[in-house]
PDB file of C-alpha atoms in Angstrom:
ATOM      1  CA  MET A  13     -14.436  19.073  45.812  1.00  0.00           C
ATOM      2  CA  GLY A  14     -11.656  18.517  43.294  1.00  0.00           C
ATOM      3  CA  LYS A  15     -12.424  18.329  39.604  1.00  0.00           C
ATOM      4  CA  GLN A  16     -12.632  14.797  38.243  1.00  0.00           C
ATOM      5  CA  ILE A  17     -10.422  14.094  35.259  1.00  0.00           C
ATOM      6  CA  LYS A  18     -11.768  11.588  32.775  1.00  0.00           C
ATOM      7  CA  THR A  19      -9.051   9.203  31.644  1.00  0.00           C
ATOM      8  CA  THR A  20      -9.103   7.858  28.109  1.00  0.00           C
ATOM      9  CA  ASN A  21      -6.770   6.367  25.554  1.00  0.00           C
ATOM     10  CA  TYR A  22      -5.128   8.831  23.208  1.00  0.00           C
ATOM     11  CA  PHE A  23      -2.534   9.199  20.471  1.00  0.00           C
ATOM     12  CA  SER A  24      -0.715  12.193  19.040  1.00  0.00           C
ATOM     13  CA  HIS A  25      -2.081  13.896  15.932  1.00  0.00           C
ATOM     14  CA  ASP A  26       0.050  16.425  14.024  1.00  0.00           C
ATOM     15  CA  SER A  27      -1.774  19.624  13.131  1.00  0.00           C
ATOM     16  CA  ASN A  28      -0.504  19.318   9.533  1.00  0.00           C
ATOM     17  CA  ALA A  29      -1.304  15.625   9.106  1.00  0.00           C
ATOM     18  CA  ARG A  30      -3.595  16.545   6.197  1.00  0.00           C
ATOM     19  CA  ASN A  31      -0.523  17.649   4.208  1.00  0.00           C
ATOM     20  CA  ASP A  32       1.218  14.274   4.285  1.00  0.00           C
ATOM     21  CA  GLU A  33       1.796  13.071   0.712  1.00  0.00           C
ATOM     22  CA  LYS A  34      -0.172   9.845   1.202  1.00  0.00           C
ATOM     23  CA  VAL A  35      -2.980  11.648   2.981  1.00  0.00           C
ATOM     24  CA  ILE A  36      -3.193  14.239   0.208  1.00  0.00           C
ATOM     25  CA  ARG A  37      -3.771  11.456  -2.323  1.00  0.00           C
ATOM     26  CA  LEU A  38      -6.429  10.054  -0.004  1.00  0.00           C
ATOM     27  CA  ARG A  39      -8.162  13.442   0.245  1.00  0.00           C
ATOM     28  CA  MET A  40      -7.973  13.972  -3.522  1.00  0.00           C
ATOM     29  CA  LYS A  41      -9.950  10.786  -4.103  1.00  0.00           C
ATOM     30  CA  HIS A  42     -12.295  10.624  -1.112  1.00  0.00           C
ATOM     31  CA  GLY A  43     -12.303  14.133   0.332  1.00  0.00           C
ATOM     32  CA  ALA A  44     -13.100  14.777   3.984  1.00  0.00           C
ATOM     33  CA  ALA A  45     -14.992  11.468   4.203  1.00  0.00           C
ATOM     34  CA  GLY A  46     -11.816   9.524   3.440  1.00  0.00           C
ATOM     35  CA  TYR A  47      -9.766  11.669   5.821  1.00  0.00           C
ATOM     36  CA  GLY A  48     -12.263  11.124   8.636  1.00  0.00           C
ATOM     37  CA  THR A  49     -12.456   7.398   7.946  1.00  0.00           C
ATOM     38  CA  TYR A  50      -8.658   7.160   8.078  1.00  0.00           C
ATOM     39  CA  PHE A  51      -8.476   8.690  11.545  1.00  0.00           C
ATOM     40  CA  MET A  52     -11.425   6.670  12.809  1.00  0.00           C
ATOM     41  CA  ILE A  53      -9.534   3.547  11.733  1.00  0.00           C
ATOM     42  CA  LEU A  54      -6.511   4.800  13.703  1.00  0.00           C
ATOM     43  CA  GLU A  55      -8.786   5.265  16.714  1.00  0.00           C
ATOM     44  CA  ARG A  56      -9.878   1.643  16.361  1.00  0.00           C
ATOM     45  CA  LEU A  57      -6.235   0.539  16.179  1.00  0.00           C
ATOM     46  CA  ARG A  58      -5.521   2.489  19.375  1.00  0.00           C
ATOM     47  CA  GLU A  59      -8.055   0.315  21.182  1.00  0.00           C
ATOM     48  CA  GLU A  60      -6.488  -2.949  19.976  1.00  0.00           C
ATOM     49  CA  ARG A  61      -3.971  -4.722  22.215  1.00  0.00           C
ATOM     50  CA  ASN A  62      -1.212  -4.806  19.567  1.00  0.00           C
ATOM     51  CA  TYR A  63      -2.425  -1.791  17.558  1.00  0.00           C
ATOM     52  CA  MET A  64      -3.473  -4.226  14.825  1.00  0.00           C
ATOM     53  CA  SER A  65      -6.863  -5.024  13.261  1.00  0.00           C
ATOM     54  CA  ALA A  66      -8.374  -7.955  11.384  1.00  0.00           C
ATOM     55  CA  LYS A  67      -9.057  -7.118   7.723  1.00  0.00           C
ATOM     56  CA  ASP A  68     -12.815  -7.263   8.212  1.00  0.00           C
ATOM     57  CA  TYR A  69     -13.977  -4.335   6.115  1.00  0.00           C
ATOM     58  CA  ASN A  70     -17.674  -5.073   6.579  1.00  0.00           C
ATOM     59  CA  MET A  71     -17.388  -5.040  10.362  1.00  0.00           C
ATOM     60  CA  ILE A  72     -15.239  -1.896  10.368  1.00  0.00           C
ATOM     61  CA  ALA A  73     -17.685  -0.191   8.018  1.00  0.00           C
ATOM     62  CA  PHE A  74     -20.566  -1.134  10.297  1.00  0.00           C
ATOM     63  CA  ASP A  75     -18.734   0.359  13.275  1.00  0.00           C
ATOM     64  CA  LEU A  76     -17.816   3.584  11.470  1.00  0.00           C
ATOM     65  CA  ARG A  77     -21.191   3.860   9.640  1.00  0.00           C
ATOM     66  CA  VAL A  78     -19.556   4.185   6.221  1.00  0.00           C
ATOM     67  CA  ASP A  79     -19.425   2.016   3.093  1.00  0.00           C
ATOM     68  CA  ALA A  80     -17.167  -1.031   3.180  1.00  0.00           C
ATOM     69  CA  SER A  81     -15.761  -0.004  -0.207  1.00  0.00           C
ATOM     70  CA  LEU A  82     -14.510   3.262   1.328  1.00  0.00           C
ATOM     71  CA  VAL A  83     -12.841   1.411   4.210  1.00  0.00           C
ATOM     72  CA  LYS A  84     -11.184  -1.009   1.783  1.00  0.00           C
ATOM     73  CA  SER A  85      -9.871   1.844  -0.362  1.00  0.00           C
ATOM     74  CA  VAL A  86      -8.514   3.808   2.624  1.00  0.00           C
ATOM     75  CA  VAL A  87      -6.691   0.739   3.954  1.00  0.00           C
ATOM     76  CA  GLU A  88      -5.344  -0.622   0.668  1.00  0.00           C
ATOM     77  CA  ASP A  89      -4.967   2.124  -1.951  1.00  0.00           C
ATOM     78  CA  PHE A  90      -2.675   4.776  -0.447  1.00  0.00           C
ATOM     79  CA  GLY A  91       0.156   2.982   1.373  1.00  0.00           C
ATOM     80  CA  LEU A  92      -1.137   4.095   4.760  1.00  0.00           C
ATOM     81  CA  PHE A  93      -1.276   0.577   6.216  1.00  0.00           C
ATOM     82  CA  ALA A  94       0.750  -2.652   6.096  1.00  0.00           C
ATOM     83  CA  PHE A  95      -0.482  -6.241   6.222  1.00  0.00           C
ATOM     84  CA  VAL A  96       0.552  -9.355   8.167  1.00  0.00           C
ATOM     85  CA  ASP A  97      -0.744 -12.899   8.768  1.00  0.00           C
ATOM     86  CA  GLY A  98      -1.172 -13.570   5.082  1.00  0.00           C
ATOM     87  CA  GLY A  99      -3.052 -10.331   4.575  1.00  0.00           C
ATOM     88  CA  GLU A 100      -5.660 -11.118   7.249  1.00  0.00           C
ATOM     89  CA  CYS A 101      -4.585  -8.270   9.577  1.00  0.00           C
ATOM     90  CA  PHE A 102      -3.301  -4.738   9.030  1.00  0.00           C
ATOM     91  CA  TYR A 103      -1.553  -2.003  10.999  1.00  0.00           C
ATOM     92  CA  SER A 104      -0.022   1.455  10.515  1.00  0.00           C
ATOM     93  CA  GLU A 105       3.765   1.728  10.759  1.00  0.00           C
ATOM     94  CA  SER A 106       3.704   5.480  11.450  1.00  0.00           C
ATOM     95  CA  PHE A 107       1.014   4.998  14.106  1.00  0.00           C
ATOM     96  CA  ASN A 108       3.004   2.197  15.764  1.00  0.00           C
ATOM     97  CA  ASN A 109       6.096   4.416  15.836  1.00  0.00           C
ATOM     98  CA  ARG A 110       4.124   7.121  17.634  1.00  0.00           C
ATOM     99  CA  MET A 111       2.653   4.646  20.109  1.00  0.00           C
ATOM    100  CA  GLU A 112       6.072   3.062  20.728  1.00  0.00           C
ATOM    101  CA  ALA A 113       7.490   6.444  21.731  1.00  0.00           C
ATOM    102  CA  LYS A 114       4.472   7.133  23.953  1.00  0.00           C
ATOM    103  CA  ASP A 115       4.602   3.691  25.585  1.00  0.00           C
ATOM    104  CA  GLU A 116       8.338   4.054  26.276  1.00  0.00           C
ATOM    105  CA  LEU A 117       7.756   7.447  27.894  1.00  0.00           C
ATOM    106  CA  SER A 118       4.945   6.039  30.044  1.00  0.00           C
ATOM    107  CA  GLN A 119       7.159   3.137  31.094  1.00  0.00           C
ATOM    108  CA  ARG A 120      10.031   5.472  32.044  1.00  0.00           C
ATOM    109  CA  ARG A 121       7.683   7.605  34.126  1.00  0.00           C
ATOM    110  CA  SER A 122       6.288   4.529  35.831  1.00  0.00           C
ATOM    111  CA  GLN A 123       9.770   3.238  36.662  1.00  0.00           C
ATOM    112  CA  ALA A 124      10.815   6.658  37.939  1.00  0.00           C
ATOM    113  CA  GLY A 125       7.759   6.761  40.180  1.00  0.00           C
ATOM    114  CA  LYS A 126       8.524   3.329  41.594  1.00  0.00           C
ATOM    115  CA  LYS A 127      12.132   4.291  42.314  1.00  0.00           C
ATOM    116  CA  GLY A 128      10.966   7.488  43.994  1.00  0.00           C
ATOM    117  CA  ASN A 129       8.626   5.539  46.261  1.00  0.00           C
ATOM    118  CA  GLU A 130      11.380   3.065  47.129  1.00  0.00           C
ATOM    119  CA  LYS A 131      13.741   5.881  48.117  1.00  0.00           C
ATOM    120  CA  ARG A 132      11.051   7.596  50.167  1.00  0.00           C
ATOM    121  CA  TRP A 133      10.197   4.482  52.140  1.00  0.00           C
ATOM    122  CA  ALA A 134      13.867   3.543  52.520  1.00  0.00           C
ATOM    123  CA  LYS A 135      14.536   6.709  54.563  1.00  0.00           C
ATOM    124  CA  LYS A 136      14.272   6.130  58.334  1.00  0.00           C
ATOM    125  CA  PRO A 137      14.689   8.691  61.163  1.00  0.00           C
ATOM    126  CA  LYS A 138      17.943   8.540  63.141  1.00  0.00           C
ATOM    127  CA  GLY A 139      18.909   9.314  66.774  1.00  0.00           C
ATOM    128  CA  ASP A 140      16.529  11.349  68.942  1.00  0.00           C
ATOM    129  CA  ASP A 141      14.316  12.063  65.964  1.00  0.00           C
ATOM    130  CA  ALA A 142      13.803   8.340  65.479  1.00  0.00           C
ATOM    131  CA  ASP A 143      12.737   7.896  69.147  1.00  0.00           C
ATOM    132  CA  ALA A 144      10.361  10.832  68.940  1.00  0.00           C
ATOM    133  CA  GLU A 145       8.886   9.569  65.699  1.00  0.00           C
ATOM    134  CA  ALA A 146       8.400   6.064  67.086  1.00  0.00           C
ATOM    135  CA  THR A 147       6.736   7.438  70.257  1.00  0.00           C
ATOM    136  CA  SER A 148       4.392   9.924  68.620  1.00  0.00           C
ATOM    137  CA  SER A 149       3.274   7.945  65.586  1.00  0.00           C
ATOM    138  CA  PRO A 150       4.722   4.436  65.346  1.00  0.00           C
ATOM    139  CA  VAL A 151       2.438   3.605  62.451  1.00  0.00           C
ATOM    140  CA  LEU A 152       4.570   5.817  60.221  1.00  0.00           C
ATOM    141  CA  ASP A 153       7.427   3.328  60.556  1.00  0.00           C
ATOM    142  CA  GLU A 154       5.342   0.646  58.926  1.00  0.00           C
ATOM    143  CA  ARG A 155       5.323   0.536  55.172  1.00  0.00           C
ATOM    144  CA  PRO A 156       1.743   0.019  53.935  1.00  0.00           C
ATOM    145  CA  GLN A 157       1.160  -3.145  51.985  1.00  0.00           C
ATOM    146  CA  ALA A 158      -0.732  -2.798  48.698  1.00  0.00           C
ATOM    147  CA  HIS A 159      -3.275  -5.534  48.141  1.00  0.00           C
ATOM    148  CA  VAL A 160      -3.962  -5.355  44.439  1.00  0.00           C
ATOM    149  CA  LYS A 161      -6.110  -8.126  43.055  1.00  0.00           C
ATOM    150  CA  PRO A 162      -4.676  -9.242  39.709  1.00  0.00           C
ATOM    151  CA  ALA A 163      -7.053  -8.978  36.776  1.00  0.00           C
ATOM    152  CA  LYS A 164      -8.489 -12.304  35.671  1.00  0.00           C
ATOM    153  CA  PRO A 165      -8.754 -13.108  31.968  1.00  0.00           C
ATOM    154  CA  ALA A 166     -12.188 -13.479  30.429  1.00  0.00           C
ATOM    155  CA  ASP A 167     -13.921 -16.822  31.062  1.00  0.00           C
ATOM    156  CA  ASN A 168     -14.789 -18.429  27.716  1.00  0.00           C
ATOM    157  CA  ASP A 169     -17.917 -20.228  28.948  1.00  0.00           C
ATOM    158  CA  LYS A 170     -19.349 -17.154  30.662  1.00  0.00           C
ATOM    159  CA  CYS A 171     -18.572 -14.929  27.685  1.00  0.00           C
ATOM    160  CA  TYR A 172     -20.164 -17.422  25.277  1.00  0.00           C
ATOM    161  CA  LYS A 173     -23.382 -17.533  27.339  1.00  0.00           C
ATOM    162  CA  ARG A 174     -23.443 -13.744  27.599  1.00  0.00           C
ATOM    163  CA  PHE A 175     -22.848 -13.349  23.857  1.00  0.00           C
ATOM    164  CA  PHE A 176     -25.746 -15.653  22.909  1.00  0.00           C
ATOM    165  CA  ALA A 177     -28.046 -14.686  25.785  1.00  0.00           C
ATOM    166  CA  GLU A 178     -31.728 -14.067  25.064  1.00  0.00           C
ATOM    167  CA  GLU A 179     -31.363 -10.356  25.816  1.00  0.00           C
ATOM    168  CA  ASN A 180     -28.871 -10.139  22.935  1.00  0.00           C
ATOM    169  CA  LYS A 181     -31.372 -11.541  20.434  1.00  0.00           C
ATOM    170  CA  ALA A 182     -31.766  -8.245  18.573  1.00  0.00           C
ATOM    171  CA  ASN A 183     -27.997  -7.774  18.395  1.00  0.00           C
ATOM    172  CA  LEU A 184     -27.525 -11.303  17.073  1.00  0.00           C
ATOM    173  CA  GLU A 185     -30.076 -10.653  14.330  1.00  0.00           C
ATOM    174  CA  VAL A 186     -28.122  -7.563  13.282  1.00  0.00           C
ATOM    175  CA  LEU A 187     -24.888  -9.552  13.361  1.00  0.00           C
ATOM    176  CA  LEU A 188     -26.407 -12.243  11.124  1.00  0.00           C
ATOM    177  CA  MET A 189     -27.532  -9.520   8.715  1.00  0.00           C
ATOM    178  CA  ASN A 190     -24.035  -8.044   8.750  1.00  0.00           C
ATOM    179  CA  PHE A 191     -22.602 -11.459   7.876  1.00  0.00           C
ATOM    180  CA  GLY A 192     -25.065 -11.760   4.977  1.00  0.00           C
ATOM    181  CA  MET A 193     -26.940 -14.587   6.721  1.00  0.00           C
ATOM    182  CA  LYS A 194     -30.646 -15.182   7.306  1.00  0.00           C
ATOM    183  CA  PRO A 195     -32.227 -15.137  10.810  1.00  0.00           C
ATOM    184  CA  ASN A 196     -32.400 -18.949  10.796  1.00  0.00           C
ATOM    185  CA  GLY A 197     -28.601 -19.045  10.552  1.00  0.00           C
ATOM    186  CA  LEU A 198     -28.195 -18.624  14.325  1.00  0.00           C
ATOM    187  CA  PRO A 199     -27.320 -22.334  14.884  1.00  0.00           C
ATOM    188  CA  VAL A 200     -24.507 -21.994  12.342  1.00  0.00           C
ATOM    189  CA  LEU A 201     -23.293 -18.886  14.154  1.00  0.00           C
ATOM    190  CA  LYS A 202     -23.302 -20.697  17.504  1.00  0.00           C
ATOM    191  CA  LYS A 203     -21.489 -23.726  16.064  1.00  0.00           C
ATOM    192  CA  THR A 204     -18.822 -21.495  14.514  1.00  0.00           C
ATOM    193  CA  ALA A 205     -18.389 -19.635  17.798  1.00  0.00           C
ATOM    194  CA  LYS A 206     -17.946 -22.923  19.690  1.00  0.00           C
ATOM    195  CA  GLU A 207     -15.265 -24.016  17.223  1.00  0.00           C
ATOM    196  CA  ILE A 208     -13.398 -20.751  17.687  1.00  0.00           C
ATOM    197  CA  VAL A 209     -13.623 -20.902  21.488  1.00  0.00           C
ATOM    198  CA  ALA A 210     -12.359 -24.499  21.410  1.00  0.00           C
ATOM    199  CA  GLU A 211      -9.364 -23.381  19.333  1.00  0.00           C
ATOM    200  CA  TRP A 212      -8.664 -20.583  21.822  1.00  0.00           C
ATOM    201  CA  GLN A 213      -8.758 -23.032  24.726  1.00  0.00           C
ATOM    202  CA  MET A 214      -6.390 -25.456  23.009  1.00  0.00           C
ATOM    203  CA  ALA A 215      -3.979 -22.620  22.259  1.00  0.00           C
ATOM    204  CA  ASP A 216      -4.383 -21.098  25.765  1.00  0.00           C
ATOM    205  CA  LYS A 217      -5.375 -17.814  24.153  1.00  0.00           C
ATOM    206  CA  LEU A 218      -6.606 -15.326  26.757  1.00  0.00           C
ATOM    207  CA  HIS A 219      -8.667 -12.140  26.468  1.00  0.00           C
ATOM    208  CA  GLN A 220      -8.695  -9.184  28.818  1.00  0.00           C
ATOM    209  CA  ASN A 221     -12.461  -8.980  29.287  1.00  0.00           C
ATOM    210  CA  TYR A 222     -15.795  -9.550  27.570  1.00  0.00           C
ATOM    211  CA  THR A 223     -15.248  -6.574  25.273  1.00  0.00           C
ATOM    212  CA  ASP A 224     -11.932  -7.947  24.032  1.00  0.00           C
ATOM    213  CA  TRP A 225     -13.406 -11.473  23.814  1.00  0.00           C
ATOM    214  CA  SER A 226     -16.488 -10.466  21.787  1.00  0.00           C
ATOM    215  CA  GLN A 227     -14.593  -8.228  19.367  1.00  0.00           C
ATOM    216  CA  HIS A 228     -12.126 -10.994  18.504  1.00  0.00           C
ATOM    217  CA  LEU A 229     -14.934 -13.563  18.235  1.00  0.00           C
ATOM    218  CA  ILE A 230     -16.871 -11.416  15.732  1.00  0.00           C
ATOM    219  CA  ALA A 231     -13.790 -10.781  13.608  1.00  0.00           C
ATOM    220  CA  THR A 232     -12.790 -14.463  13.594  1.00  0.00           C
ATOM    221  CA  MET A 233     -16.335 -15.651  12.858  1.00  0.00           C
ATOM    222  CA  ARG A 234     -16.465 -13.342   9.869  1.00  0.00           C
ATOM    223  CA  ILE A 235     -13.292 -14.906   8.433  1.00  0.00           C
ATOM    224  CA  LYS A 236     -14.411 -18.492   9.076  1.00  0.00           C
ATOM    225  CA  LEU A 237     -17.937 -18.007   7.746  1.00  0.00           C
ATOM    226  CA  LYS A 238     -16.628 -16.344   4.619  1.00  0.00           C
ATOM    227  CA  ALA A 239     -14.291 -19.287   4.015  1.00  0.00           C
ATOM    228  CA  LYS A 240     -17.060 -21.842   4.586  1.00  0.00           C
ATOM    229  CA  GLN A 241     -19.927 -20.112   2.777  1.00  0.00           C
ATOM    230  CA  PRO A 242     -18.580 -17.439   0.427  1.00  0.00           C
ATOM    231  CA  SER A 243     -21.885 -17.207  -1.393  1.00  0.00           C
ATOM    232  CA  GLN A 244     -23.717 -16.288   1.804  1.00  0.00           C
ATOM    233  CA  THR A 245     -21.229 -14.068   3.545  1.00  0.00           C
ATOM    234  CA  ASP A 246     -19.912 -11.862   0.741  1.00  0.00           C
ATOM    235  CA  ALA A 247     -22.845  -9.483   0.997  1.00  0.00           C
ATOM    236  CA  GLU A 248     -22.026  -5.904   1.914  1.00  0.00           C
ATOM    237  CA  PRO A 249     -23.383  -4.507   5.211  1.00  0.00           C
ATOM    238  CA  PRO A 250     -26.380  -2.142   5.144  1.00  0.00           C
ATOM    239  CA  ALA A 251     -25.439   1.165   3.564  1.00  0.00           C
ATOM    240  CA  THR A 252     -27.285   3.166   6.222  1.00  0.00           C
ATOM    241  CA  ALA A 253     -26.545   3.450   9.943  1.00  0.00           C
ATOM    242  CA  ASP A 254     -30.000   2.262  11.059  1.00  0.00           C
ATOM    243  CA  TYR A 255     -28.722  -0.800  12.924  1.00  0.00           C
ATOM    244  CA  GLN A 256     -26.978  -0.766  16.280  1.00  0.00           C
ATOM    245  CA  TYR A 257     -25.759  -3.426  18.674  1.00  0.00           C
ATOM    246  CA  ASP A 258     -27.257  -1.537  21.659  1.00  0.00           C
ATOM    247  CA  GLY A 259     -24.269  -2.461  23.823  1.00  0.00           C
ATOM    248  CA  GLY A 260     -24.539  -6.206  23.233  1.00  0.00           C
ATOM    249  CA  PHE A 261     -21.116  -6.702  21.687  1.00  0.00           C
ATOM    250  CA  GLY A 262     -17.888  -4.821  22.334  1.00  0.00           C
ATOM    251  CA  SER A 263     -19.526  -2.697  24.992  1.00  0.00           C
ATOM    252  CA  LYS A 264     -17.853  -1.634  28.220  1.00  0.00           C
ATOM    253  CA  ASP A 265     -17.306  -4.677  30.389  1.00  0.00           C
ATOM    254  CA  VAL A 266     -19.216  -4.503  33.680  1.00  0.00           C
TER     255      VAL A 266
END
């Protein structure tokens, strides 16, 4: 039996990345913790569709199990990231340059593979060889048709029900805590989510799957709730890593 190869997203990492001038300043202030946080943020960007993240330091800190103040400093204090959308989102120019080169290479390889297949199937036997081929195995003259079912975007109604399902109760309580809200704030959370989903539907905004849908919903809810109730949502997330979503949000879509 052949060895299975696990496929995963990746990005290049120079062996001397620690010696970059900006990274050195980061390490001088935050040490290995800042260096690790920086690359964990890059890993998060790699998972985003446009290699860009909402500036939701509390949510990022919760994901990385570090202080929000450390995330904020890494993103803002050393020139490692740039901001767009009025400062609501950030990205890394150097990271995007690396991913652009990788994506171009992948696209060239894909196009080369398609051309190779077209040339292979375009070749047909001639003369006596053609008769022999047709007699012995006529099926080889037929080009197989690929029936690939196109991926459907996430259904807003189904994702909303899944997000607020009873089995996600514990995860919702943690999310409320992360937003600085009390457990009785669930109706406000649901109302905010409905408003966001309605805006997505009006704008025909699509998401790849439940994972993509839930991650964008959490980030957008954080921004909206902070704008509506700054006194309730400015609280920092728990300093420890005792709380987990248990796969309720942003988990692998099944």
